[in-house]
Coordinates of C-alpha atoms in Angstrom, one line a residue:
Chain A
X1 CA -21.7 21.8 6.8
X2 CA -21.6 18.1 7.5
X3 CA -19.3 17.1 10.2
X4 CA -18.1 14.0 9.5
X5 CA -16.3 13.8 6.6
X6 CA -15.2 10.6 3.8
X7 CA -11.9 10.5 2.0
X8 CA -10.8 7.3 -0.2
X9 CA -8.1 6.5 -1.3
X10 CA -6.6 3.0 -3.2
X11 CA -3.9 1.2 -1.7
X12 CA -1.3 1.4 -4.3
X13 CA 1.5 -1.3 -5.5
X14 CA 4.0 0.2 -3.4
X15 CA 2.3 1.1 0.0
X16 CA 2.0 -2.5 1.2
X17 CA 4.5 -4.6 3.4
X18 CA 5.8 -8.4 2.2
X19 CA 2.7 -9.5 3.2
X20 CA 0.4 -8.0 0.2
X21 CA -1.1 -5.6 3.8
X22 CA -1.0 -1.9 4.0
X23 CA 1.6 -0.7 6.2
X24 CA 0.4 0.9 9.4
X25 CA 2.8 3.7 9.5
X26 CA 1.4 4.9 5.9
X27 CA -2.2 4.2 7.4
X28 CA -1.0 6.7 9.7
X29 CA -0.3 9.0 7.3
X30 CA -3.5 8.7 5.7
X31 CA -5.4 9.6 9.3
X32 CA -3.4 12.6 9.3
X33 CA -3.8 13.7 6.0
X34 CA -7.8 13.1 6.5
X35 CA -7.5 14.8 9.9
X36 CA -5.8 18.0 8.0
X37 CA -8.4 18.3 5.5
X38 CA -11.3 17.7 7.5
X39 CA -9.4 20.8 9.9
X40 CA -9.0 22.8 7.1
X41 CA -12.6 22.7 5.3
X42 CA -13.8 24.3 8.7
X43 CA -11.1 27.0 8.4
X44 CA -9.0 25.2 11.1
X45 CA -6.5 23.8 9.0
X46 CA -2.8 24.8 9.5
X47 CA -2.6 26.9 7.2
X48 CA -5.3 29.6 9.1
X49 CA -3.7 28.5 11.9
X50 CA -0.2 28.9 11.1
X51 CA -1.0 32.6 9.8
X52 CA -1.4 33.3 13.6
X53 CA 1.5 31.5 14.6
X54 CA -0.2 28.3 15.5
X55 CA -0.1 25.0 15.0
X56 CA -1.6 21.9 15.5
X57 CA 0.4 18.9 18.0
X58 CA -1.0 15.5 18.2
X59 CA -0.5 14.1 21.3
X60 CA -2.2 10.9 21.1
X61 CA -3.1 8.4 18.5
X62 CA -4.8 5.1 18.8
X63 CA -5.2 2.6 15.8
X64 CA -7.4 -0.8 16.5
X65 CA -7.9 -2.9 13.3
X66 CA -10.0 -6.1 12.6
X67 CA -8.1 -6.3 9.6
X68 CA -5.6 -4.1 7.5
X69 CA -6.4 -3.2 4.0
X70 CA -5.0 -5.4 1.0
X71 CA -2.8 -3.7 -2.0
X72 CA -5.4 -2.3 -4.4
X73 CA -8.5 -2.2 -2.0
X74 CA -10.1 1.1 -1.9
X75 CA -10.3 2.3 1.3
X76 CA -12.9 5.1 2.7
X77 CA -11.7 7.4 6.2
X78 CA -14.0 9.1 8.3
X79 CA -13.0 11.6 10.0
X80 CA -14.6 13.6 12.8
X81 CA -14.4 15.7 16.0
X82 CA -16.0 14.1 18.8
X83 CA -15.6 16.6 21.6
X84 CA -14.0 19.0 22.7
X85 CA -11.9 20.2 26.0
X86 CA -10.0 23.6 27.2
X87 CA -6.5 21.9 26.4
X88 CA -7.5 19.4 23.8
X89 CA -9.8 18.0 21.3
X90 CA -10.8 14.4 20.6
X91 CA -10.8 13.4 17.1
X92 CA -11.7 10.0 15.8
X93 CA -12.1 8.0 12.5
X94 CA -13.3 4.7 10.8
X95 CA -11.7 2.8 8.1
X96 CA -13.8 1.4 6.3
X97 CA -14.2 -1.3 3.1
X98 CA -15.9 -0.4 0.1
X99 CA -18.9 -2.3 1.4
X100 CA -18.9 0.2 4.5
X101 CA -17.9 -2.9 6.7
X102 CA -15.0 -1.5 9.3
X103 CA -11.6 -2.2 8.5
X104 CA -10.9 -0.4 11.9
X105 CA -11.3 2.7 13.9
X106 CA -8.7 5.1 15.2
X107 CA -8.6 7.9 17.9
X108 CA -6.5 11.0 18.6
X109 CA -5.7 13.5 20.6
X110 CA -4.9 17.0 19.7
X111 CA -3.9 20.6 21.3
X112 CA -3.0 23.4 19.7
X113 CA -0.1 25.7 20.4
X114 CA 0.5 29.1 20.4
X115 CA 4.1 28.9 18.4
X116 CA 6.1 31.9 20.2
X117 CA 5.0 30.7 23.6
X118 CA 4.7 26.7 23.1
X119 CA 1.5 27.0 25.1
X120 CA -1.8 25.3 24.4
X121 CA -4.5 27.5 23.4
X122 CA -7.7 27.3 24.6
X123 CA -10.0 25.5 22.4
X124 CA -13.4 26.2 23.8
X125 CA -12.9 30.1 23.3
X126 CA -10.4 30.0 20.5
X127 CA -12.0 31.5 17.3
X128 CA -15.0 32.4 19.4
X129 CA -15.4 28.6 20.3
X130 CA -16.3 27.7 17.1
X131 CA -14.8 24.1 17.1
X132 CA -17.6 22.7 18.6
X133 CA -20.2 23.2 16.5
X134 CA -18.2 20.3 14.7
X135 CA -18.8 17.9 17.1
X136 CA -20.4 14.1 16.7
X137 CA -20.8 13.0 20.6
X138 CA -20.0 9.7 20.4
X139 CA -23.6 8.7 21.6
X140 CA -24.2 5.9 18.5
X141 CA -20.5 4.3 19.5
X142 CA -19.2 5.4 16.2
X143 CA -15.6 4.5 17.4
X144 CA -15.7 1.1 19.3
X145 CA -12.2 0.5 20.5
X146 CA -10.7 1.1 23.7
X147 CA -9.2 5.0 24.3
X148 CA -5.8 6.0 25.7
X149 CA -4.2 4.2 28.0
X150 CA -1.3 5.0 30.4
X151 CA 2.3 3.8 30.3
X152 CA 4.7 2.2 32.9
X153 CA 7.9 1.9 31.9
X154 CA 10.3 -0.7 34.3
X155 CA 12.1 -3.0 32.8
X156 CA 12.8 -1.9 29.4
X157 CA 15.7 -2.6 27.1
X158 CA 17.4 -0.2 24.9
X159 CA 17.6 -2.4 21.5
X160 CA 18.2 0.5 19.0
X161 CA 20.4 3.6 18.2
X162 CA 19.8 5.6 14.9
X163 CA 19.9 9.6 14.1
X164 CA 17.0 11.4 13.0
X165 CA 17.4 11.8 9.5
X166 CA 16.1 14.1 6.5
X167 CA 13.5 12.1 5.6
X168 CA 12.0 11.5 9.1
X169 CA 11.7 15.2 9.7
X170 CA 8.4 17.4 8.3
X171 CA 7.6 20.9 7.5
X172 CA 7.6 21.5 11.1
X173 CA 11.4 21.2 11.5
X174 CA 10.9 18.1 13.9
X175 CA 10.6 14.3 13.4
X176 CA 6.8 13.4 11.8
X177 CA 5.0 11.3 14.3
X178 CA 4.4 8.9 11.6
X179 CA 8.0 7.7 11.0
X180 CA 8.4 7.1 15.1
X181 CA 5.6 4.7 14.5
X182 CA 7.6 3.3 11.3
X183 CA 10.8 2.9 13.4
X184 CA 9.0 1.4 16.2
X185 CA 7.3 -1.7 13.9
X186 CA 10.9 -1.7 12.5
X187 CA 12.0 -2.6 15.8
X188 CA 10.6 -6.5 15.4
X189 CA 12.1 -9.1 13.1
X190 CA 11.0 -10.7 9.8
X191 CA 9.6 -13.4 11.8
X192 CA 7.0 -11.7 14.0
X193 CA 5.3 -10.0 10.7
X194 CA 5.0 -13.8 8.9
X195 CA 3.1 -15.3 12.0
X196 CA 1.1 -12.6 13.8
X197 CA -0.8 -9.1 12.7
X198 CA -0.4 -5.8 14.1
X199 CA -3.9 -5.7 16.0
X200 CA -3.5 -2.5 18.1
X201 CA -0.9 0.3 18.0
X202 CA -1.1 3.2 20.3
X203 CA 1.0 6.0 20.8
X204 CA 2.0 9.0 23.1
X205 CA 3.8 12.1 22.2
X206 CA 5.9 13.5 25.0
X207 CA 8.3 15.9 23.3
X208 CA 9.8 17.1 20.2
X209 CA 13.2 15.7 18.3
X210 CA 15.1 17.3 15.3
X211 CA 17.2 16.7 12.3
X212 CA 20.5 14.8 13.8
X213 CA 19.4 13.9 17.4
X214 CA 19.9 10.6 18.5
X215 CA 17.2 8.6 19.1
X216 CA 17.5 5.6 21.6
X217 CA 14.9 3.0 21.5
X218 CA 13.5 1.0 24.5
X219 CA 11.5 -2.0 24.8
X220 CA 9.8 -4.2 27.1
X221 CA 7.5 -7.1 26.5
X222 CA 4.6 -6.5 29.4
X223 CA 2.7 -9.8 27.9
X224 CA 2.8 -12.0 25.2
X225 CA 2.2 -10.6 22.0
X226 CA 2.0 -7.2 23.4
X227 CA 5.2 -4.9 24.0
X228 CA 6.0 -1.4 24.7
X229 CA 8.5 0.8 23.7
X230 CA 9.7 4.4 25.0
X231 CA 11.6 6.8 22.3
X232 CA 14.6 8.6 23.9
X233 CA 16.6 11.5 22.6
X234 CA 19.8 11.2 24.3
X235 CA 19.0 8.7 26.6
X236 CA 17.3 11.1 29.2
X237 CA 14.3 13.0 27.2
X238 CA 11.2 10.9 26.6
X239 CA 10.1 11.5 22.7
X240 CA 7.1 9.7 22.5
X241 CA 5.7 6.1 24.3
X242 CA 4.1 3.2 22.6
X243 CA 1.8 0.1 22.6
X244 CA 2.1 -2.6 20.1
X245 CA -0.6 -6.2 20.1
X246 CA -0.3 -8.8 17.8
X247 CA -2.6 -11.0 17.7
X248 CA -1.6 -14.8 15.6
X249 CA -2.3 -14.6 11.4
X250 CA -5.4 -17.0 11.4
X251 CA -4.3 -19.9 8.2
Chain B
X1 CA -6.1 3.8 -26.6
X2 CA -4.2 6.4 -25.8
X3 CA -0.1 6.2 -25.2
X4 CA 0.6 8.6 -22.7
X5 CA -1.6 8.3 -19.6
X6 CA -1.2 11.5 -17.0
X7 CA -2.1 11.2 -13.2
X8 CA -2.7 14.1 -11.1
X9 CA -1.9 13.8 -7.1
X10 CA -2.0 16.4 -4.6
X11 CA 0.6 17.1 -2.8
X12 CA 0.0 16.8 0.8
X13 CA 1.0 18.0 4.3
X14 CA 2.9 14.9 5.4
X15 CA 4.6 14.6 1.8
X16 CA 7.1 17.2 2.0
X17 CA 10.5 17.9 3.8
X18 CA 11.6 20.4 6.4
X19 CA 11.4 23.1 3.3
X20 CA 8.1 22.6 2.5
X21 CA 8.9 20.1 -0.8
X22 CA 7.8 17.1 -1.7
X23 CA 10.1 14.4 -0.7
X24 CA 12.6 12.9 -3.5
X25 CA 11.8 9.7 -2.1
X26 CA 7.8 10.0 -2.2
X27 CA 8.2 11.0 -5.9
X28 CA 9.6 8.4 -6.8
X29 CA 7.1 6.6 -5.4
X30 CA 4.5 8.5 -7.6
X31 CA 6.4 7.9 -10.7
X32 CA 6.0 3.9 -9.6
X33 CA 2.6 4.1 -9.0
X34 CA 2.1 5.9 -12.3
X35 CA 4.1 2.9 -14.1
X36 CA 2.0 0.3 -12.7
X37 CA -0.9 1.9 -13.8
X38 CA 0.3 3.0 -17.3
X39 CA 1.2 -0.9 -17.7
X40 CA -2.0 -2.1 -15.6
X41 CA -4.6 -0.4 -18.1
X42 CA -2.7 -2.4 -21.2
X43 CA -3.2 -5.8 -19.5
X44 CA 0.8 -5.6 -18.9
X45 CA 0.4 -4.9 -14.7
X46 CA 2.2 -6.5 -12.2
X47 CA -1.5 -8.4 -11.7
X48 CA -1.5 -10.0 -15.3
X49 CA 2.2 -10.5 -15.1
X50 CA 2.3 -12.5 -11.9
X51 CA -0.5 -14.6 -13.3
X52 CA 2.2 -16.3 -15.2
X53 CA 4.8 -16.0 -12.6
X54 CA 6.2 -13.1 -14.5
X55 CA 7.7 -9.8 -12.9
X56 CA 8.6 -6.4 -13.7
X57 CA 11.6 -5.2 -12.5
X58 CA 13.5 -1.7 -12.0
X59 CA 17.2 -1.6 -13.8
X60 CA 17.5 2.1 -13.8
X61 CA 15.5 5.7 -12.7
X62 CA 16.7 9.2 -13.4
X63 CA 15.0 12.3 -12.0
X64 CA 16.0 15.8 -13.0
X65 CA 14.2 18.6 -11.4
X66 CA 14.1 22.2 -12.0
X67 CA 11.9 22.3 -8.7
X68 CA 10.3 20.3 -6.4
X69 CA 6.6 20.7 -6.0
X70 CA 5.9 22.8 -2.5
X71 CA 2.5 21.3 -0.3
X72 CA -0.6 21.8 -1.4
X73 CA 0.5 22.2 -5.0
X74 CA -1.6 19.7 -7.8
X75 CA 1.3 17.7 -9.7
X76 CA 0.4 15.5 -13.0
X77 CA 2.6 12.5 -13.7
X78 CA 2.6 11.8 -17.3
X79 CA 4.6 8.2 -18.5
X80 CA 4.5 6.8 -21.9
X81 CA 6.9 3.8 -22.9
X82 CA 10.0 5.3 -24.8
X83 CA 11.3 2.5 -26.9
X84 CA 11.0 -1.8 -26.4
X85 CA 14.1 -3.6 -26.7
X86 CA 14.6 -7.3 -26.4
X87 CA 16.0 -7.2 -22.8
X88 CA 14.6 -4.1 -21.6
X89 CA 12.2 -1.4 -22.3
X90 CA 12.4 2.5 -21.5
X91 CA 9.6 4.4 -19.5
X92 CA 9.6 8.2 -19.3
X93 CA 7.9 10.7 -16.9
X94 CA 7.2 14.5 -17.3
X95 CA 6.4 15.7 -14.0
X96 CA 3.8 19.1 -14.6
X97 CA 2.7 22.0 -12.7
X98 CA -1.0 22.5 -13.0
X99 CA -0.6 25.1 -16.0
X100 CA 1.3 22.3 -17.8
X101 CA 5.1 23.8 -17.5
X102 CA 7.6 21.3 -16.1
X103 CA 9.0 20.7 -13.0
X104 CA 11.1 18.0 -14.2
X105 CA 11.6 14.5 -16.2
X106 CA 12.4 10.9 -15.2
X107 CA 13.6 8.4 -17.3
X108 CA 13.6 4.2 -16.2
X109 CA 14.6 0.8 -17.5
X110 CA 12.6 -1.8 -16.5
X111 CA 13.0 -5.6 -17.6
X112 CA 10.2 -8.4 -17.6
X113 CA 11.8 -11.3 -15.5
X114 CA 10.5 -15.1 -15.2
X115 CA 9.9 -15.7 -11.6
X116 CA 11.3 -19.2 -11.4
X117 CA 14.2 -18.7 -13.7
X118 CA 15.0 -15.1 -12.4
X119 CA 15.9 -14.9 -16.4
X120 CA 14.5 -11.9 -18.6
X121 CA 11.5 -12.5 -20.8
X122 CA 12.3 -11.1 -25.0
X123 CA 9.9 -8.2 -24.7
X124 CA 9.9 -8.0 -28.6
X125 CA 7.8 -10.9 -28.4
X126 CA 6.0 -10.8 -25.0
X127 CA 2.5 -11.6 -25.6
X128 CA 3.2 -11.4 -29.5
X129 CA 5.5 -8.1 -29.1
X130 CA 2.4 -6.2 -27.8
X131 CA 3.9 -3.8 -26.2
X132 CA 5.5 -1.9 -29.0
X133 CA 1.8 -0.6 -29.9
X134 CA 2.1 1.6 -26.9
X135 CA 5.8 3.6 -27.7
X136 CA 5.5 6.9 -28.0
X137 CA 9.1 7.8 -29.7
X138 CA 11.5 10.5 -28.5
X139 CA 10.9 12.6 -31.9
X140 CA 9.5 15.7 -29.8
X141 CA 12.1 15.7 -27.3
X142 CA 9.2 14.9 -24.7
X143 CA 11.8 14.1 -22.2
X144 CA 14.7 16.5 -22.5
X145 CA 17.0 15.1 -19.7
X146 CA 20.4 13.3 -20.0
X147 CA 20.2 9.4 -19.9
X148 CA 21.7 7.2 -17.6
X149 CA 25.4 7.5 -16.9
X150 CA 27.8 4.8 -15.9
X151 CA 29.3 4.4 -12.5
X152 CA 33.1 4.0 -11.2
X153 CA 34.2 3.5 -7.6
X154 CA 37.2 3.8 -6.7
X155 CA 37.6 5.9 -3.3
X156 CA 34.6 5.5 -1.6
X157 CA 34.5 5.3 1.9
X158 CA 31.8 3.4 4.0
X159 CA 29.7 6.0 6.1
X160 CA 26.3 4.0 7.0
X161 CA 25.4 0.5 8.1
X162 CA 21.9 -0.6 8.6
X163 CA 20.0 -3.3 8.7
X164 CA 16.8 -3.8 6.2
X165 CA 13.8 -3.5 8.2
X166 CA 10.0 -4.3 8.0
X167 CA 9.5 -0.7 6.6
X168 CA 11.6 -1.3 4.2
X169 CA 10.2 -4.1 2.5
X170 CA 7.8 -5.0 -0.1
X171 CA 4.8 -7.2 -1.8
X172 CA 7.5 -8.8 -3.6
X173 CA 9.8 -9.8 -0.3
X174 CA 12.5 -7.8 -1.3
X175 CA 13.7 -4.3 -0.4
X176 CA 11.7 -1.3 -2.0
X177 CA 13.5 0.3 -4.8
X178 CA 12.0 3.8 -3.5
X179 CA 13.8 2.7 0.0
X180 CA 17.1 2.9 -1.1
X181 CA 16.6 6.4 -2.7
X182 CA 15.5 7.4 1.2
X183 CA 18.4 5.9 2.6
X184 CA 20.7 7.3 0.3
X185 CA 19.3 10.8 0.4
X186 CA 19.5 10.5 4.1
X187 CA 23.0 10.0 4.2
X188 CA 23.2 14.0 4.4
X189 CA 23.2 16.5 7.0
X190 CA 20.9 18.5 7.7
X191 CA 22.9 21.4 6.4
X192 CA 22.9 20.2 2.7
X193 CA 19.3 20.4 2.7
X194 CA 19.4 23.8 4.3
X195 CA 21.7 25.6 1.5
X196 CA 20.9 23.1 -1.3
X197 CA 18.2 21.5 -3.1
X198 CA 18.7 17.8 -5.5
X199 CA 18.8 18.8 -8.9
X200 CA 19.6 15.2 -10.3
X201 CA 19.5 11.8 -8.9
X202 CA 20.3 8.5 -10.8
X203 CA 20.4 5.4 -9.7
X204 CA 21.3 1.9 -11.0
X205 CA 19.8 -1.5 -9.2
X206 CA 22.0 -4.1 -9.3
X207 CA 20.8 -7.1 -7.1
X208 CA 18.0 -7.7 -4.5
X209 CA 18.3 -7.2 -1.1
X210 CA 16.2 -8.8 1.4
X211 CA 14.6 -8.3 4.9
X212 CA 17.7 -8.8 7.6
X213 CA 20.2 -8.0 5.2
X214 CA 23.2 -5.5 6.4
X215 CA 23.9 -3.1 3.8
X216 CA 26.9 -1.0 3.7
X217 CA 26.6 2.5 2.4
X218 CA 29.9 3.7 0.4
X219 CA 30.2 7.4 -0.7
X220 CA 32.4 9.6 -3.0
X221 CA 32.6 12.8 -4.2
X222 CA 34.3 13.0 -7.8
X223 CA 33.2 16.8 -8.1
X224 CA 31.7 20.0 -6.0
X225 CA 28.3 19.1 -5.0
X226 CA 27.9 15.8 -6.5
X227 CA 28.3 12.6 -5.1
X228 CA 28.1 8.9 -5.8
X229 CA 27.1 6.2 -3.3
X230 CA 27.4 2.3 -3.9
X231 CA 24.7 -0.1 -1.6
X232 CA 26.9 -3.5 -0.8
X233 CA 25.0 -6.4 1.0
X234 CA 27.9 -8.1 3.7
X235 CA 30.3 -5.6 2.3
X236 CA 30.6 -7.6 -1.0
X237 CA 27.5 -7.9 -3.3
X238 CA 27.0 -4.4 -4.9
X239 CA 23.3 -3.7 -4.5
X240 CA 22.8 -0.9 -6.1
X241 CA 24.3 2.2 -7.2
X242 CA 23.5 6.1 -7.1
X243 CA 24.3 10.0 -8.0
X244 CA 23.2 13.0 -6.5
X245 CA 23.8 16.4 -7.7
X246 CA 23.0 19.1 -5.8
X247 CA 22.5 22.9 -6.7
X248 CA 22.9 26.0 -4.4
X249 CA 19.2 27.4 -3.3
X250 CA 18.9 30.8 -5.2
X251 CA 18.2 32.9 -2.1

């Protein structure tokens, strides 16, 4: 079986921001959905892995675009593993035009759990190791942009309140880490969307919320064009952390 | 050419809610998409419309379902246009399981505005009536769900405020129709979702709200498990209006 696999799609009417762009958030959700498939081709997808009481986390995901995709484009994701660890697995992806010129690239991190005991499983013996005869080492730099990095949280202000609501929450029972990245790019104004581009979004996930907690949303601006925000359930817990860059809308 | 177009989508992991169906909100969606394409392969898309600063816009949508689809189920959209009248035209949708039996119907009003006049274009005579060639009439009873009803408020009581966000904006700078039925549907616990599943949801679009904008939430209950919900900009401007009709979940 090949290991890297395509999945296009067309940016529809109704998927784009005010801007005529594709919003990030449902890029997001078109990683995941890629990431899903790709898993379950191989016999990794949830649901194998959910018929042992597994499941997939993401604990990482990394999004660095040139430029987003415009409202009818159609847009080609690849998808594949690029290595593999005891507690996680390294998965990355390109997004690419229909002229195979890059769009962007992504990268994410993944475990998976065991779902009585919350523990990570052991990926290099799980299924007799077989995830890594999937991997693409990323020895042709198939994935140019920067990995992880960490977080420092000092100064930040808590600028929003809202309540985890029905349709933030997935089949999992807990908030979809694609709508804490919508609620974090809904945290700036009208104003920072008409001048500047999302350049580079990354995000942590630290722990789990539900239906009805309250979410508290911190921010602080480290340098210009460039913030970070930490999601808090109840003011204590850390949810997840993020990074946002701008960079200025070229006229 | 054919009247009655039909587009298949899969329903995917990220698509459904804590049950394991596909979100209200993301159908709706689908039904949009299918519209614009229905309209797009007749030369009367949002593309051709906007050429000559025209616009199509949503008056009403109905949804009845018997059931929602679960993940990982194939749903086909069908839409055909009902009936042209001067001021407005009817769209309807069958939503099908992949051996052709119903989940449920949609019905819509749309109008064709001018963009600088904000008036409504005579679609009996829109590019010499053309769009009459393309009704498929009701004689088959190929959407066998009650029209749109009317909407008094007389008790409601204001449970939400929030603020329109980047999110929930859209190529045509104004709030996403599909973003109120989200907002709406989330003004429910947790619970309602737990012990019962939407069985009907109308709603009726009023004026445009815009990125910024405050909107006020306003709910009542005239009977056992159905509600009604009115959308005011600043408290005053009625924005839109909406019923939801729940059903118990047969166990």
């Amino acid at each position: 079986m090949e290991r890297i696999d395509a999945f296009p799609f067309c940016v529809e009417n109704f998927h784009v921001d005010f801007s005529g762009r594709l919003f990030p958030s449902l890029l997001g959700n078109c990683l995941l959905n890629a990431a899903g498939r790709h898993a379950e081709r191989r016999g990794w997808g949830v649901t194998e892995l959910c018929r042992e009481h597994r499941a997939w986390v993401l604990s990482r995901l990394c999004l660095e675009m040139e430029e987003m995709p415009q409202r009818f484009e159609t847009v080609e994701i690849r998808t594949w593993v690029e290595s593999v660890f005891k507690m996680f697995t390294n998965r990355n992806f390109a997004i690419l035009r229909s002229d195979g010129t890059a769009y962007g690239y992504a990268r994410s991190v993944w475990a998976v759990i065991d779902m009585e005991t919350r523990r990570p499983c052991d990926l290099q013996t799980l299924y007799g190791g077989g995830l890594q005869q999937y991997v693409v080492p990323d020895e042709e730099n198939l994935c140019p942009i920067a990995g992880h990095g960490h977080f420092r949280f000092r100064d930040a202000q808590k600028v929003r309140t809202l309540e985890a609501c029905y349709s933030d929450v997935d089949v999992n029972g807990h908030v979809n880490s694609v709508k804490y990245i919508e609620h974090i790019l809904n945290l700036f104004p009208g104003e920072r969307y008409r001048s500047y581009r999302l350049h580079r979004f990354e995000i942590a996930y630290k722990a789990e919320s539900y239906l009805g907690d309250v979410l508290g949303f911190w921010l602080q601006q480290p340098e210009e064009n460039k913030f970070e925000v930490e999601v808090r359930k109840d003011n204590s817990d850390v949810v997840c952390q993020a990074r946002v860059e701008f960079v200025p809308i070229s006229k």
